Structures are given as structure tokens and as C-alpha cells.
Amino acid sequence: ISASCSSVRVKLTRRLMPQVYSIRGFLSTTGLGALVVIKDGMRSGTIPAFKLVDGQQRLTTISLFLCALGNLVEGTHPALFRKIRRLLENPDEQGSLRFKLVPTTKYGDREAYKAIICGDGVNGTESRITSAYDFIYKQLKSRISANRIDPERLFLVLANCMHVVFIDLDQRERPYEIFESLNAKGKPLSQPDLVRNYIAMKLPEAKQEAIFETYWSAIENKLRENRTVSRIGELTAFLRHYLAYRTGMLFNKDHIYARFRDRMEKDFANPETFMTEIQTLHRFAGYYDCLLRPEMEVDPDAREVLNRLNILESATAYPFILGMYENLKLGVITRQDFLDGLYSIENYLVRRYLAGDQSGYTNKMFPSLDREIDRSRFAASLQQALIRKNYPPDNRIRQALLTLQLYDKRKPQRLVLILETVNRHLSAGTGGHTVLDDIPTIEHIMPQSMSDHWKHELGGNWEEVHRDYLHTLGNVTLVTQEWNSSLSNSPYVQKKQRLARHALLLNSLYFNSDIPVWNEDAIKARATHLTDVILEIWPSFGEPPSRLNPSGQKPKAITIIGETYDVKSWREVAFHMAACIATIADDFDEVATNMPGFFSREERHRARQMANGWWVYLNLSSASVVVTPRDWTGC
């Protein structure tokens, strides 16, 4: 125990229900480790109660072990059975007081445990307690049946040969700090596990169970860590995006608990405000559930666009959309504002995808976007703000879509969405549109596997054409898997005839035209045609602002992620920009190492040291300091 925890009362060698440890018939002792508990008053006047901070899995496992042993010897060793039951139950008590150990309700653990102790069947639960008990029971039964274990001697080991460090705390001793210290020395818990324990230990005793079960348990039931958002567990992702919305910064996924704790300690130290924040967290978890599972959204128009945003992999925008949901809930924005905001985000993400822009920039941009929005004219100000955030203009999209390799066999859904939307748009005004009668697949008109016929069709530079244009917009379309297989690498003349009769206007309208050959020019012509339609569906908000010319101007202040700094020169602007990036970038050391012209580990002439130890070189002109957002893509 660290020196900072010197006030903790430590009681050594208190004997609890331990694990088995026996070697060649000799009894020995071993350590159960540290059990951390918080006094929780008395029950029925005589039963002391404790909240278990650390040691839940160990005590649950040992209890299941004892229960399995008792059930196996009930008919042959009745006296031993009674001894075991006294370790599992409080005599003459009812309800939860009957049980020495009461697990949490998460994943149905409490009900599964009670059913096992009571000998009842367990149905319809995802708790792993049931499978753990079944495993222990099976292993003990085989060994007892083979006379490899003496039940009496096994119980003696369980009841007498385990020592523990018993750490008995009260709320004044900041139990979560003890828990963090102990947890650092064992298998790391997940970020939500740490948050859960922190909340449980910080809630006032009288209201802990009601608040915890009503709000936090409900959050865990909605957002499961065994499901992922961008390869991160749902609950971790939610906490990360919630903190990003609140702070304007997206924190490293491994630091979520620390940032959550720091924020709560700073802004919600009062028990009442702490409980209010947990209730707010529960409300935002409901919003997040709708983002992940749009079928939970009651508004059909919002549900439709949320489905589209999911296909576009819009997790980077979640911090901002959480704020939109909250503003809608509070009546700050209207339903139409909310829908217009979702449409604008779709427009922004689609255009960035079609321009070939990566998501690294939007990870940092969306958390702070809310600060730039005028809610009295929400939709217009959002579009104006997005224009300033690396918004691709029409000419860049047109240029990119001629050669951009859009098709990705691992994640074809975004391209399918684009082509389906184009097909639907082509039917605008007709009162309906055609859809495929099976799951859509991407068909390459110039096939992925080249035949001699196709090589001749493309000409002498067929290798370059195949390499550069195979996966581009102009060479792909939508068909069913059956059509995909039948078209395969058929000659172009056959593909053209079939696509001209295809039910989707995306195919029939275009391939009914006079297109005698399929080569580089034909692919680029179709890309231009589809791009025209795409820019009608997702039109530009306007042109991005031109590069600022700072010549002859002196800055007075710079605002970065909501913080304003007084400055007297463009070099000071550069320093504050670099310092901010150093604070929020997870891979700053790698970035700085690859930019030796700007950053150094050693002191340099006309350089200034940042808080992280790196030096930033400031012998820069004003023009080299002032950049447009486009120059910061990926930062």
C-alpha cells in the first residue's frame, strides 16, 4: 500500500473463503491478495455489511466452488453440507440478506448467482456465472467420484488455509484511489470498469443503489463493451465521445477513465451535482444508442439519415451530433434544425469521402465544432462552419473522382450507398424508383481478372489502364450477386447489352447510349457523368475561404479549441498552435520526429520549448505561419 494511503486500516491474516491449495496431501497456505471493502452499516441489527471494492471475482469464484462442493456431498456428508451453507448464507434471513455475497445486477449476475445458491434453474441470462459454476461442478464431481479428492479435507483447505490483506475503508479515505493503486498491479480493467467502480464509490451511501441501478446499469444495458464502434467497445466509445462533446477534445481511448475522473472531481464534487451528472450521462447514452442503432429513433426522417450516416462511418461526428440531440431535447433547436444538421453532416462526410480525404482531421474537428455554431440560425451557421473545415469544393471532387480508387472489398458499403442514391435520384419526379431484388454488389465493368479479349479491348497500355482505373467511380456499378457472377469477365459488348436492359436506371439509362468500346476515355466519361449527378444530390455549401494574406498585419489574439491567447507576432501564433497540437495529438512524438525542420529534442537558436519538452523552431515568416485548414489535413 502506498504511503499516500497510510490511514487505511490493514488487518492481516483474516481468514475468508479461499481457493484450494494442496500439495501431496500436506496442507499449506497461500495468499488471496487484497480485498478492499467500504463499511456499509448494519443489516437486521447484527449483520455487518460491506461494499466490495476489489475482490469481486475472487469471492464469487470461491462461493461457486463451495456451492458446487456442498451440492455434491449433500447426500453423503450432511454435516459438511451444513458447514458449507453457513459460509454461503445468513441463517433465518430473507431476500438479499440471505446471501453472504450479493453480486451486481450487470449481465444478470445477481439473479444467476442467487438461483445457483438456492438450487433453482437459470434461464435466459447472459451471465457467465452459470457456465463458471457448471465447469467447477463438473471438475469436482469427476475427482470426487474417482476418489482423487477427499471432500472433508478439501473443505478444510478452503476454510482455513488462505490469508488475505483486508483493507477496510470509509468514504473519507477516497477508496477509488486505493482501487486504482491496487488495480495497477494486476490485470488492467477496462475503462468502463474503472468508471463504474469510481461512480459506485463516489455516490452517497443512502442513494447509491437507486442511482447506480437506475442510471449506470441502464447505460451498460444499452451500450455493450462486447460490441464495437470503430474497433472500440461501445461503452468506451460513448464515454470518449461524451467527454469530447463536453471538453472539445477527443482523448486517447486508454485515458478515458482518468479524464472522466478528473472532470468529475473538478466540476461535480458536490454529491447532488455528481448525481445530476450521472443522470445526464444516462440521457446522452440514449442519444448514443440511437446513433448506433437508428431503429431506436422514433422520428422516421431522422432514422433514415442516421442509417445513412452509419454506412458512411460517421463516428467522428458523434460528439457534435450528441450536442444536437441535447439541444433538440432542451428546445434550443427545432426538429427541422436537427434534420438539416444531419443532412449537412452527411453532405460534408460524403464530399470528403469522394475527395479522398481521411478521417484524422475530423476526429479533432467535430468535438470543438459546437462552439462555432449560432443556434438562432443553426442550419446556416453549421454549413458556414463546415465550409471552413476542409470542405471539398466541386472542382476538387470532379478531379478526384476521375482516378480515386473508391472500391474497397473490405468495406464496400459506402460506395454502394453512393451508387444507390444516384440510382434513386435518377428516378426523381416519377413517384418511385427501382431497387435490386437481392443484396447489392459492386460490379466492375472492366473486370478484375483480365482476359485476352479485354487486353485487346483496352489497347497497348492495358496494364496502366487496369491499374489506374479498375476501382474508380467510372468503372463500377450495382448488380445482384447472381448478375455479378454471370457477367464476370465477359466481353464488353455482352456486358453493355445486359446492363442496357437492367432494371436500375443507374445502368439502363447510361448503357443504352452509344458507347462502342470500354477504355480509359469511356471510364473517365462515365465518371464525369456520375459526378454531375452526385453534385446535384450533395451540392456545395459554397466556396471555402481563400488563404489569408497576413502581410503587413499583426495578430492580437488567437483562439484554439475555445482557449484564447494574447499574441504580439505570428511566431507566437505558431507556438500556441504547436503547443495545442502537442497536447491533443496521440502520436505527437512520431509527428515531431518526422518534421525536423519545425521540432527538435535539443535547444535550437530561435526556438521555444513546449511543456512536453520538445522545442519548436520559430524562425518563420508570417506567410508560412498562416495556413488554410486544407494544409492541416491529417493533423
XYZ file of C-alpha atoms in Angstrom:
635
model
C 0.000 0.000 0.000
C 1.449 3.322 -0.995
C 2.436 5.941 1.575
C -0.417 8.155 0.485
C -2.814 5.544 1.863
C -1.225 5.326 5.335
C -4.501 5.989 7.128
C -6.023 2.763 5.820
C -6.566 0.088 8.456
C -4.898 -3.109 7.285
C -5.765 -6.379 9.024
C -3.501 -9.286 8.101
C -4.352 -12.987 8.138
C -8.109 -12.580 8.447
C -9.421 -15.886 7.121
C -12.115 -15.789 4.489
C -13.459 -18.285 1.990
C -10.294 -19.070 -0.047
C -9.178 -21.069 -3.051
C -7.829 -24.640 -2.863
C -4.127 -25.137 -2.350
C -2.911 -28.661 -1.530
C 0.337 -30.453 -2.411
C 0.806 -34.217 -1.922
C -1.581 -34.399 0.987
C 0.073 -31.655 3.036
C -1.908 -28.575 3.961
C -0.319 -25.277 3.111
C -1.327 -21.629 2.995
C -1.353 -19.110 0.216
C -2.416 -15.514 -0.226
C -5.770 -14.476 -1.595
C -4.408 -10.993 -2.191
C -6.036 -7.786 -1.059
C -9.764 -7.377 -0.500
C -10.879 -3.754 -0.389
C -14.223 -3.019 1.257
C -16.185 0.011 2.437
C -18.304 -0.197 5.564
C -21.972 -0.062 4.686
C -23.639 -0.138 8.103
C -25.533 -2.991 9.744
C -28.369 -5.162 8.484
C -31.048 -6.615 10.784
C -29.177 -5.092 13.689
C -26.496 -7.800 13.825
C -25.131 -8.348 10.312
C -22.267 -6.015 9.275
C -22.455 -5.069 5.583
C -19.606 -4.067 3.276
C -19.406 -2.781 -0.284
C -16.755 -4.810 -2.071
C -14.409 -2.500 -3.984
C -11.783 -5.003 -5.096
C -12.047 -8.792 -4.969
C -15.451 -9.440 -6.540
C -14.270 -12.138 -8.942
C -12.255 -13.980 -6.303
C -15.059 -14.143 -3.752
C -17.640 -15.050 -6.389
C -15.453 -17.880 -7.705
C -14.805 -19.233 -4.211
C -18.501 -19.050 -3.362
C -19.373 -21.010 -6.502
C -16.665 -23.539 -5.590
C -18.159 -24.021 -2.126
C -21.686 -24.265 -3.519
C -20.645 -26.960 -6.018
C -18.835 -28.920 -3.291
C -21.861 -28.680 -0.986
C -24.272 -29.862 -3.668
C -22.025 -32.854 -4.397
C -21.802 -34.013 -0.762
C -25.303 -33.166 0.475
C -26.387 -36.819 0.439
C -23.127 -38.349 1.696
C -21.772 -35.761 4.145
C -24.750 -33.905 5.690
C -22.685 -32.281 8.454
C -20.182 -30.970 5.912
C -23.062 -29.687 3.767
C -24.385 -27.644 6.698
C -20.932 -26.132 7.353
C -20.678 -25.065 3.730
C -24.117 -23.477 3.710
C -23.210 -21.374 6.755
C -20.410 -19.833 4.672
C -22.824 -19.006 1.860
C -25.986 -17.907 3.681
C -27.084 -15.965 6.739
C -29.479 -18.212 8.709
C -33.045 -17.045 9.289
C -32.766 -14.144 6.814
C -34.847 -13.456 3.703
C -34.312 -11.649 0.405
C -30.815 -10.352 -0.339
C -29.868 -10.604 3.359
C -29.994 -14.374 2.992
C -26.781 -14.325 0.935
C -23.293 -13.642 2.289
C -22.264 -12.335 -1.139
C -24.505 -10.321 -3.474
C -23.023 -9.651 -6.958
C -24.036 -6.686 -9.090
C -27.012 -6.873 -11.427
C -24.825 -6.390 -14.520
C -25.464 -9.035 -17.218
C -27.867 -10.787 -14.843
C -25.049 -11.843 -12.494
C -27.036 -11.288 -9.293
C -30.054 -13.332 -10.321
C -27.874 -16.109 -11.767
C -25.825 -16.314 -8.560
C -28.899 -16.366 -6.304
C -30.511 -19.079 -8.436
C -27.392 -21.256 -8.165
C -27.091 -20.827 -4.393
C -30.806 -21.606 -3.986
C -30.637 -24.591 -6.317
C -33.047 -23.073 -8.849
C -32.746 -23.264 -12.609
C -31.169 -20.359 -14.501
C -32.829 -19.364 -17.786
C -32.418 -16.579 -20.320
C -29.314 -14.914 -18.858
C -26.049 -13.832 -20.408
C -24.248 -14.101 -17.081
C -21.055 -16.148 -17.183
C -21.594 -17.166 -13.568
C -23.718 -20.103 -14.754
C -21.037 -21.531 -17.047
C -18.397 -20.978 -14.338
C -20.449 -22.953 -11.823
C -21.105 -25.756 -14.332
C -17.373 -26.047 -15.045
C -16.432 -26.180 -11.339
C -19.188 -28.692 -10.582
C -18.085 -30.997 -13.420
C -14.411 -30.887 -12.404
C -15.128 -31.562 -8.718
C -17.588 -34.344 -9.478
C -15.099 -36.286 -11.619
C -12.370 -36.032 -8.982
C -14.591 -36.909 -6.027
C -16.083 -39.855 -7.932
C -12.581 -41.133 -8.680
C -11.557 -40.716 -5.010
C -8.883 -38.252 -6.059
C -10.260 -35.622 -3.644
C -11.442 -36.099 -0.060
C -14.364 -33.639 0.406
C -13.671 -33.158 4.135
C -10.018 -32.385 3.571
C -10.847 -30.126 0.611
C -13.211 -28.109 2.797
C -10.526 -27.828 5.474
C -8.191 -26.311 2.895
C -10.888 -23.935 1.671
C -11.880 -22.768 5.148
C -8.506 -22.493 6.871
C -5.580 -22.197 4.512
C -5.933 -18.813 2.867
C -4.662 -15.472 4.148
C -5.746 -12.082 2.867
C -4.964 -8.433 3.264
C -8.298 -6.971 4.366
C -8.489 -3.236 3.640
C -11.414 -1.680 5.471
C -12.255 1.870 4.303
C -14.826 4.554 4.690
C -15.807 7.192 2.118
C -13.500 9.842 3.614
C -10.464 7.767 2.638
C -11.074 8.208 -1.136
C -11.488 4.490 -1.858
C -11.183 4.906 -5.626
C -7.534 5.935 -5.161
C -6.845 2.708 -3.250
C -8.580 0.774 -6.011
C -6.500 2.466 -8.728
C -3.269 1.670 -6.841
C -4.176 -1.992 -6.429
C -5.531 -2.387 -9.949
C -2.307 -1.059 -11.463
C -0.501 -4.117 -10.107
C -2.841 -6.710 -11.611
C -4.653 -7.331 -14.866
C -5.806 -3.926 -16.147
C -9.532 -3.337 -16.052
C -11.333 -1.807 -18.994
C -12.011 1.917 -18.993
C -15.764 1.400 -18.316
C -14.916 -0.965 -15.418
C -12.830 1.774 -13.828
C -15.558 4.363 -14.406
C -18.174 2.028 -12.924
C -16.144 1.467 -9.771
C -15.447 5.180 -9.448
C -19.157 6.038 -9.701
C -20.110 3.338 -7.200
C -17.564 4.618 -4.688
C -18.459 8.295 -5.124
C -22.241 8.033 -4.819
C -23.725 8.872 -1.396
C -24.430 5.718 0.579
C -28.142 6.374 1.038
C -28.745 6.860 -2.712
C -26.063 4.649 -4.189
C -28.123 1.616 -5.142
C -31.058 3.586 -6.563
C -28.884 5.918 -8.659
C -26.493 3.192 -9.747
C -29.169 0.721 -10.782
C -31.495 3.291 -12.375
C -28.885 5.146 -14.401
C -25.473 3.478 -14.705
C -26.801 -0.083 -15.066
C -29.219 1.186 -17.711
C -26.286 2.719 -19.596
C -24.440 -0.615 -19.527
C -27.547 -2.415 -20.765
C -27.811 -0.062 -23.752
C -24.124 0.144 -24.651
C -22.254 -3.158 -24.508
C -18.489 -3.288 -24.400
C -18.502 -6.556 -26.374
C -19.874 -4.608 -29.376
C -17.605 -2.105 -31.097
C -17.599 1.373 -32.587
C -14.569 1.897 -34.834
C -12.861 -1.073 -33.137
C -13.535 0.337 -29.642
C -16.087 -1.104 -27.210
C -19.419 0.743 -27.347
C -19.320 1.983 -23.766
C -15.712 3.168 -24.058
C -16.579 4.912 -27.340
C -19.604 6.585 -25.748
C -17.624 7.890 -22.777
C -14.925 9.100 -25.161
C -17.379 10.952 -27.401
C -19.348 12.339 -24.455
C -16.148 13.782 -22.971
C -15.208 15.112 -26.411
C -18.539 16.953 -26.632
C -18.141 18.371 -23.122
C -14.480 19.385 -23.386
C -13.962 19.994 -27.111
C -11.110 17.456 -27.197
C -11.023 13.788 -28.241
C -8.927 11.916 -25.687
C -6.918 8.751 -26.175
C -9.160 5.704 -25.614
C -6.806 4.422 -22.890
C -7.145 7.646 -20.876
C -10.948 7.855 -20.731
C -11.262 6.908 -17.065
C -8.589 9.387 -15.958
C -10.185 12.246 -17.910
C -13.679 11.279 -16.668
C -12.464 11.191 -13.063
C -10.607 14.498 -13.369
C -13.668 16.213 -14.793
C -15.954 14.838 -12.091
C -13.538 15.790 -9.300
C -13.213 19.314 -10.664
C -16.779 20.183 -11.670
C -19.036 17.749 -9.801
C -17.517 17.329 -6.347
C -20.819 18.114 -4.635
C -22.890 14.885 -4.190
C -26.014 16.476 -5.671
C -24.259 17.743 -8.796
C -22.456 14.407 -9.087
C -25.763 12.528 -9.154
C -27.219 15.021 -11.637
C -24.277 14.420 -13.966
C -24.833 10.645 -13.822
C -28.455 11.261 -14.825
C -27.244 13.454 -17.699
C -24.838 10.715 -18.749
C -27.783 8.305 -18.864
C -29.738 10.692 -21.097
C -26.811 11.027 -23.521
C -26.419 7.237 -23.593
C -29.950 7.134 -25.022
C -28.883 9.533 -27.774
C -25.814 7.418 -28.464
C -27.943 4.275 -28.689
C -29.916 5.955 -31.482
C -26.693 6.821 -33.311
C -25.533 3.211 -33.215
C -28.966 1.662 -33.747
C -31.138 4.091 -35.731
C -34.132 1.777 -35.327
C -34.319 3.174 -31.774
C -35.003 6.672 -33.179
C -38.739 7.428 -33.219
C -38.567 10.121 -35.941
C -38.665 8.276 -39.313
C -36.857 11.057 -41.197
C -34.076 11.182 -38.627
C -33.926 7.371 -38.616
C -33.346 7.312 -42.373
C -30.465 9.767 -42.350
C -28.888 8.146 -39.261
C -28.857 4.849 -41.159
C -27.030 6.572 -43.983
C -24.556 8.176 -41.584
C -23.817 4.761 -40.087
C -22.928 3.456 -43.528
C -20.681 6.484 -44.012
C -18.832 5.539 -40.787
C -19.673 8.842 -39.158
C -18.355 8.100 -35.658
C -16.040 11.100 -35.875
C -19.158 13.324 -35.904
C -20.782 11.687 -32.855
C -19.606 14.310 -30.319
C -21.303 17.038 -32.338
C -24.484 15.023 -33.008
C -24.778 14.276 -29.268
C -24.915 18.034 -28.757
C -27.569 18.334 -31.466
C -29.692 15.736 -29.676
C -29.354 17.589 -26.375
C -30.255 20.931 -27.946
C -33.296 19.311 -29.572
C -34.309 17.812 -26.225
C -33.993 21.196 -24.494
C -35.894 23.030 -27.249
C -32.855 25.099 -28.273
C -33.170 23.905 -31.883
C -36.217 22.678 -33.791
C -36.849 19.278 -35.330
C -36.173 20.780 -38.769
C -32.898 22.255 -37.488
C -31.951 18.789 -36.259
C -32.751 17.153 -39.612
C -30.971 19.895 -41.554
C -27.949 19.398 -39.317
C -27.876 15.663 -40.070
C -28.216 16.350 -43.812
C -25.345 18.853 -43.633
C -23.103 16.359 -41.838
C -23.956 13.724 -44.475
C -23.106 16.223 -47.215
C -19.785 17.041 -45.546
C -18.787 13.394 -44.993
C -19.838 12.263 -48.473
C -17.879 15.031 -50.177
C -14.777 14.313 -48.080
C -15.073 10.606 -48.927
C -15.400 11.378 -52.639
C -12.425 13.755 -52.466
C -10.297 11.027 -50.856
C -9.848 12.878 -47.546
C -9.031 10.862 -44.441
C -10.847 10.949 -41.082
C -7.903 12.033 -38.911
C -8.799 15.698 -39.313
C -12.493 15.246 -38.475
C -11.594 13.361 -35.272
C -10.143 16.600 -33.942
C -12.563 18.971 -35.688
C -16.029 17.761 -34.686
C -15.558 17.894 -30.885
C -14.958 21.651 -30.965
C -17.374 22.497 -33.807
C -20.281 23.277 -31.470
C -18.507 26.418 -30.247
C -18.738 27.964 -33.707
C -22.491 27.489 -34.160
C -25.139 30.183 -33.801
C -28.179 28.236 -32.602
C -30.585 31.020 -33.572
C -29.773 30.165 -37.199
C -28.485 26.676 -36.676
C -28.547 25.153 -40.175
C -26.974 28.152 -41.940
C -24.247 28.672 -39.341
C -23.398 24.935 -39.366
C -22.885 24.998 -43.123
C -20.771 28.138 -42.835
C -18.656 26.490 -40.168
C -18.224 23.288 -42.204
C -17.081 25.282 -45.241
C -14.117 26.393 -43.123
C -13.282 22.783 -42.145
C -11.525 21.326 -45.191
C -14.783 21.312 -47.132
C -14.017 19.952 -50.635
C -15.144 22.281 -53.438
C -16.752 20.898 -56.600
C -13.630 21.152 -58.724
C -11.584 19.034 -56.311
C -14.269 16.345 -56.231
C -14.506 16.315 -60.032
C -10.750 15.923 -60.318
C -10.522 13.258 -57.600
C -13.310 11.065 -58.953
C -11.550 10.549 -62.268
C -8.805 8.479 -60.656
C -9.722 7.874 -56.981
C -9.812 4.165 -56.085
C -13.204 4.147 -54.362
C -13.830 0.401 -54.226
C -12.626 -1.399 -51.107
C -13.660 -5.051 -50.943
C -13.376 -4.982 -47.123
C -15.791 -2.045 -46.803
C -17.896 -1.632 -49.957
C -20.928 -0.205 -48.122
C -20.089 3.481 -48.661
C -19.680 3.038 -52.406
C -22.918 1.030 -52.532
C -24.699 3.893 -50.728
C -23.401 6.446 -53.245
C -24.499 4.381 -56.247
C -27.900 3.513 -54.739
C -28.521 7.197 -54.044
C -27.569 8.085 -57.611
C -29.999 5.470 -58.924
C -32.797 6.816 -56.720
C -32.073 10.396 -57.822
C -32.361 9.400 -61.476
C -35.985 8.450 -60.773
C -36.809 11.776 -59.094
C -40.288 13.014 -60.001
C -41.554 9.625 -61.210
C -43.193 8.663 -57.923
C -40.920 5.670 -57.337
C -37.582 4.059 -58.034
C -36.326 0.573 -58.776
C -34.375 -1.487 -56.278
C -32.450 -4.742 -56.576
C -34.237 -7.923 -55.546
C -31.203 -9.112 -53.597
C -28.220 -7.706 -51.700
C -26.367 -5.238 -53.973
C -22.804 -5.997 -55.021
C -20.204 -3.967 -56.870
C -19.702 -4.986 -60.482
C -16.503 -3.917 -62.286
C -17.261 -3.241 -65.933
C -13.587 -3.623 -66.833
C -13.133 -6.863 -64.851
C -10.681 -7.515 -62.068
C -9.320 -10.591 -63.865
C -8.121 -9.657 -67.343
C -8.766 -11.925 -70.339
C -7.023 -11.691 -73.710
C -10.170 -10.133 -75.141
C -10.129 -7.361 -72.549
C -6.423 -6.716 -73.035
C -7.095 -6.236 -76.738
C -10.116 -4.056 -75.970
C -8.037 -1.694 -73.798
C -5.116 -1.471 -76.164
C -1.362 -1.463 -75.731
C -1.397 0.337 -72.386
C -3.937 -2.079 -70.856
C -1.776 -2.686 -67.773
C -1.711 1.018 -66.857
C -5.432 1.451 -67.537
C -6.288 -1.611 -65.466
C -4.078 -0.448 -62.600
C -5.244 3.165 -62.581
C -8.989 2.857 -63.314
C -10.170 -0.572 -62.114
C -11.673 0.590 -58.801
C -12.663 4.114 -59.858
C -16.200 5.512 -59.946
C -16.461 5.331 -63.746
C -15.780 1.572 -63.840
C -18.162 0.305 -61.131
C -21.896 -0.201 -60.891
C -24.520 -2.089 -58.847
C -25.982 -5.524 -59.593
C -27.020 -8.552 -57.557
C -24.561 -11.329 -56.779
C -26.243 -13.517 -59.397
C -25.670 -10.891 -62.088
C -22.156 -10.256 -60.817
C -21.245 -13.918 -61.251
C -22.855 -14.200 -64.684
C -21.213 -11.013 -66.017
C -17.794 -11.853 -64.534
C -15.142 -11.002 -67.150
C -17.440 -11.260 -70.159
C -16.549 -9.108 -73.191
C -17.737 -5.518 -73.009
C -20.265 -5.914 -75.826
C -22.092 -8.601 -73.819
C -21.952 -6.599 -70.582
C -23.281 -3.496 -72.365
C -26.250 -5.396 -73.812
C -27.241 -6.810 -70.434
C -26.694 -3.580 -68.460
C -28.778 -1.675 -71.022
C -31.722 -3.947 -70.083
C -31.049 -3.816 -66.342
C -33.841 -2.647 -64.021
C -31.729 0.033 -62.321
C -31.754 3.352 -64.163
C -28.163 3.706 -62.984
C -27.324 1.076 -65.599
C -30.038 1.137 -68.274
C -30.051 4.898 -68.923
C -26.312 5.092 -69.433
C -25.586 1.878 -71.314
C -28.409 2.452 -73.790
C -26.207 5.241 -75.139
C -23.742 4.859 -77.983
C -20.612 3.661 -76.177
C -18.862 1.349 -78.652
C -15.771 0.498 -76.577
C -14.806 0.465 -72.916
C -11.399 2.042 -72.427
C -9.748 4.811 -70.424
C -11.736 7.583 -72.130
C -15.038 5.731 -71.657
C -14.351 5.158 -67.959
C -13.480 8.817 -67.407
C -16.588 9.938 -69.349
C -18.855 7.829 -67.121
C -17.078 9.156 -64.008
C -17.833 12.694 -65.189
C -21.475 11.776 -65.814
C -21.908 10.235 -62.352
C -20.084 13.140 -60.720
C -22.604 15.571 -62.245
C -25.427 13.606 -60.600
C -23.552 13.314 -57.298
C -23.029 17.081 -57.093
C -26.770 17.576 -57.635
C -27.520 15.232 -54.712
C -24.874 16.664 -52.360
C -24.455 20.258 -53.632
C -21.761 22.583 -52.395
C -22.421 24.840 -49.396
C -20.228 27.431 -51.064
C -16.565 28.053 -51.734
C -14.056 27.714 -48.861
C -12.473 30.994 -47.727
C -9.331 31.962 -49.578
C -5.940 31.853 -47.908
C -5.429 34.789 -45.574
C -2.645 37.122 -46.614
C -1.041 38.315 -43.369
C 1.456 40.649 -44.965
C 1.602 43.917 -43.049
C -0.842 42.719 -40.392
C -0.056 41.920 -36.763
C -2.183 39.430 -34.832
C -3.628 40.391 -31.458
C -5.117 37.107 -30.238
C -5.633 33.516 -31.340
C -8.434 31.169 -30.252
C -7.735 27.430 -30.348
C -10.387 24.930 -29.205
C -12.135 27.567 -27.143
C -8.989 28.964 -25.449
C -7.905 32.494 -26.366
C -4.264 33.621 -26.133
C -2.985 37.186 -26.440
C -0.199 37.360 -29.020
C 2.031 40.046 -30.477
C 3.524 38.261 -33.502
C 2.887 35.468 -35.968
C 5.657 33.496 -34.302
C 3.649 33.472 -31.076
C 0.693 32.235 -33.104
C 2.873 29.386 -34.408
C 3.998 28.492 -30.887
C 0.463 28.290 -29.480
C -0.690 26.222 -32.462
C 2.193 23.777 -31.971
C 1.606 23.593 -28.222
C -2.062 22.789 -28.777
C -1.253 20.025 -31.261
C 1.290 18.611 -28.790
C -1.465 18.442 -26.163
C -4.146 16.683 -28.199
C -2.142 14.503 -30.634
C -1.784 10.878 -29.521
C 1.262 10.404 -31.786
C 2.982 13.781 -31.383
C 6.459 12.289 -30.876
C 6.174 10.496 -34.210
C 4.838 13.618 -35.924
C 7.600 15.816 -34.481
C 10.329 13.301 -35.370
C 9.178 13.378 -38.984
C 9.262 17.216 -39.065
C 12.852 18.074 -38.043
C 12.532 21.444 -39.741
C 9.977 22.511 -37.144
C 10.630 20.447 -33.992
C 13.705 19.343 -32.075
C 14.532 17.484 -28.868
C 17.523 19.809 -28.342
C 17.563 23.566 -27.780
C 17.938 25.493 -31.039
C 18.536 29.101 -31.993
C 15.213 30.983 -32.256
C 13.298 28.034 -30.813
C 10.983 27.871 -27.827
C 10.413 24.897 -25.571
C 6.933 23.457 -25.073
C 5.571 21.787 -21.930
C 6.250 18.278 -23.300
C 9.982 19.015 -23.664
C 10.055 19.475 -27.448
C 11.427 22.690 -28.964
C 9.506 24.394 -31.771
C 11.524 26.375 -34.321
C 10.115 29.891 -34.716
C 12.325 31.483 -37.363
C 9.278 31.628 -39.648
C 7.719 34.235 -41.902
C 4.130 35.356 -41.370
C 3.070 33.702 -44.644
C 4.490 30.335 -43.542
C 2.560 30.521 -40.252
C -0.901 31.339 -41.595
C -2.414 28.282 -43.281
C -5.818 27.222 -44.524
C -7.491 24.191 -42.951
C -6.612 22.167 -46.059
C -2.940 22.318 -45.055
C -3.723 20.667 -41.717
C -5.450 17.566 -43.147
C -4.462 14.578 -41.055
C -3.164 16.625 -38.120
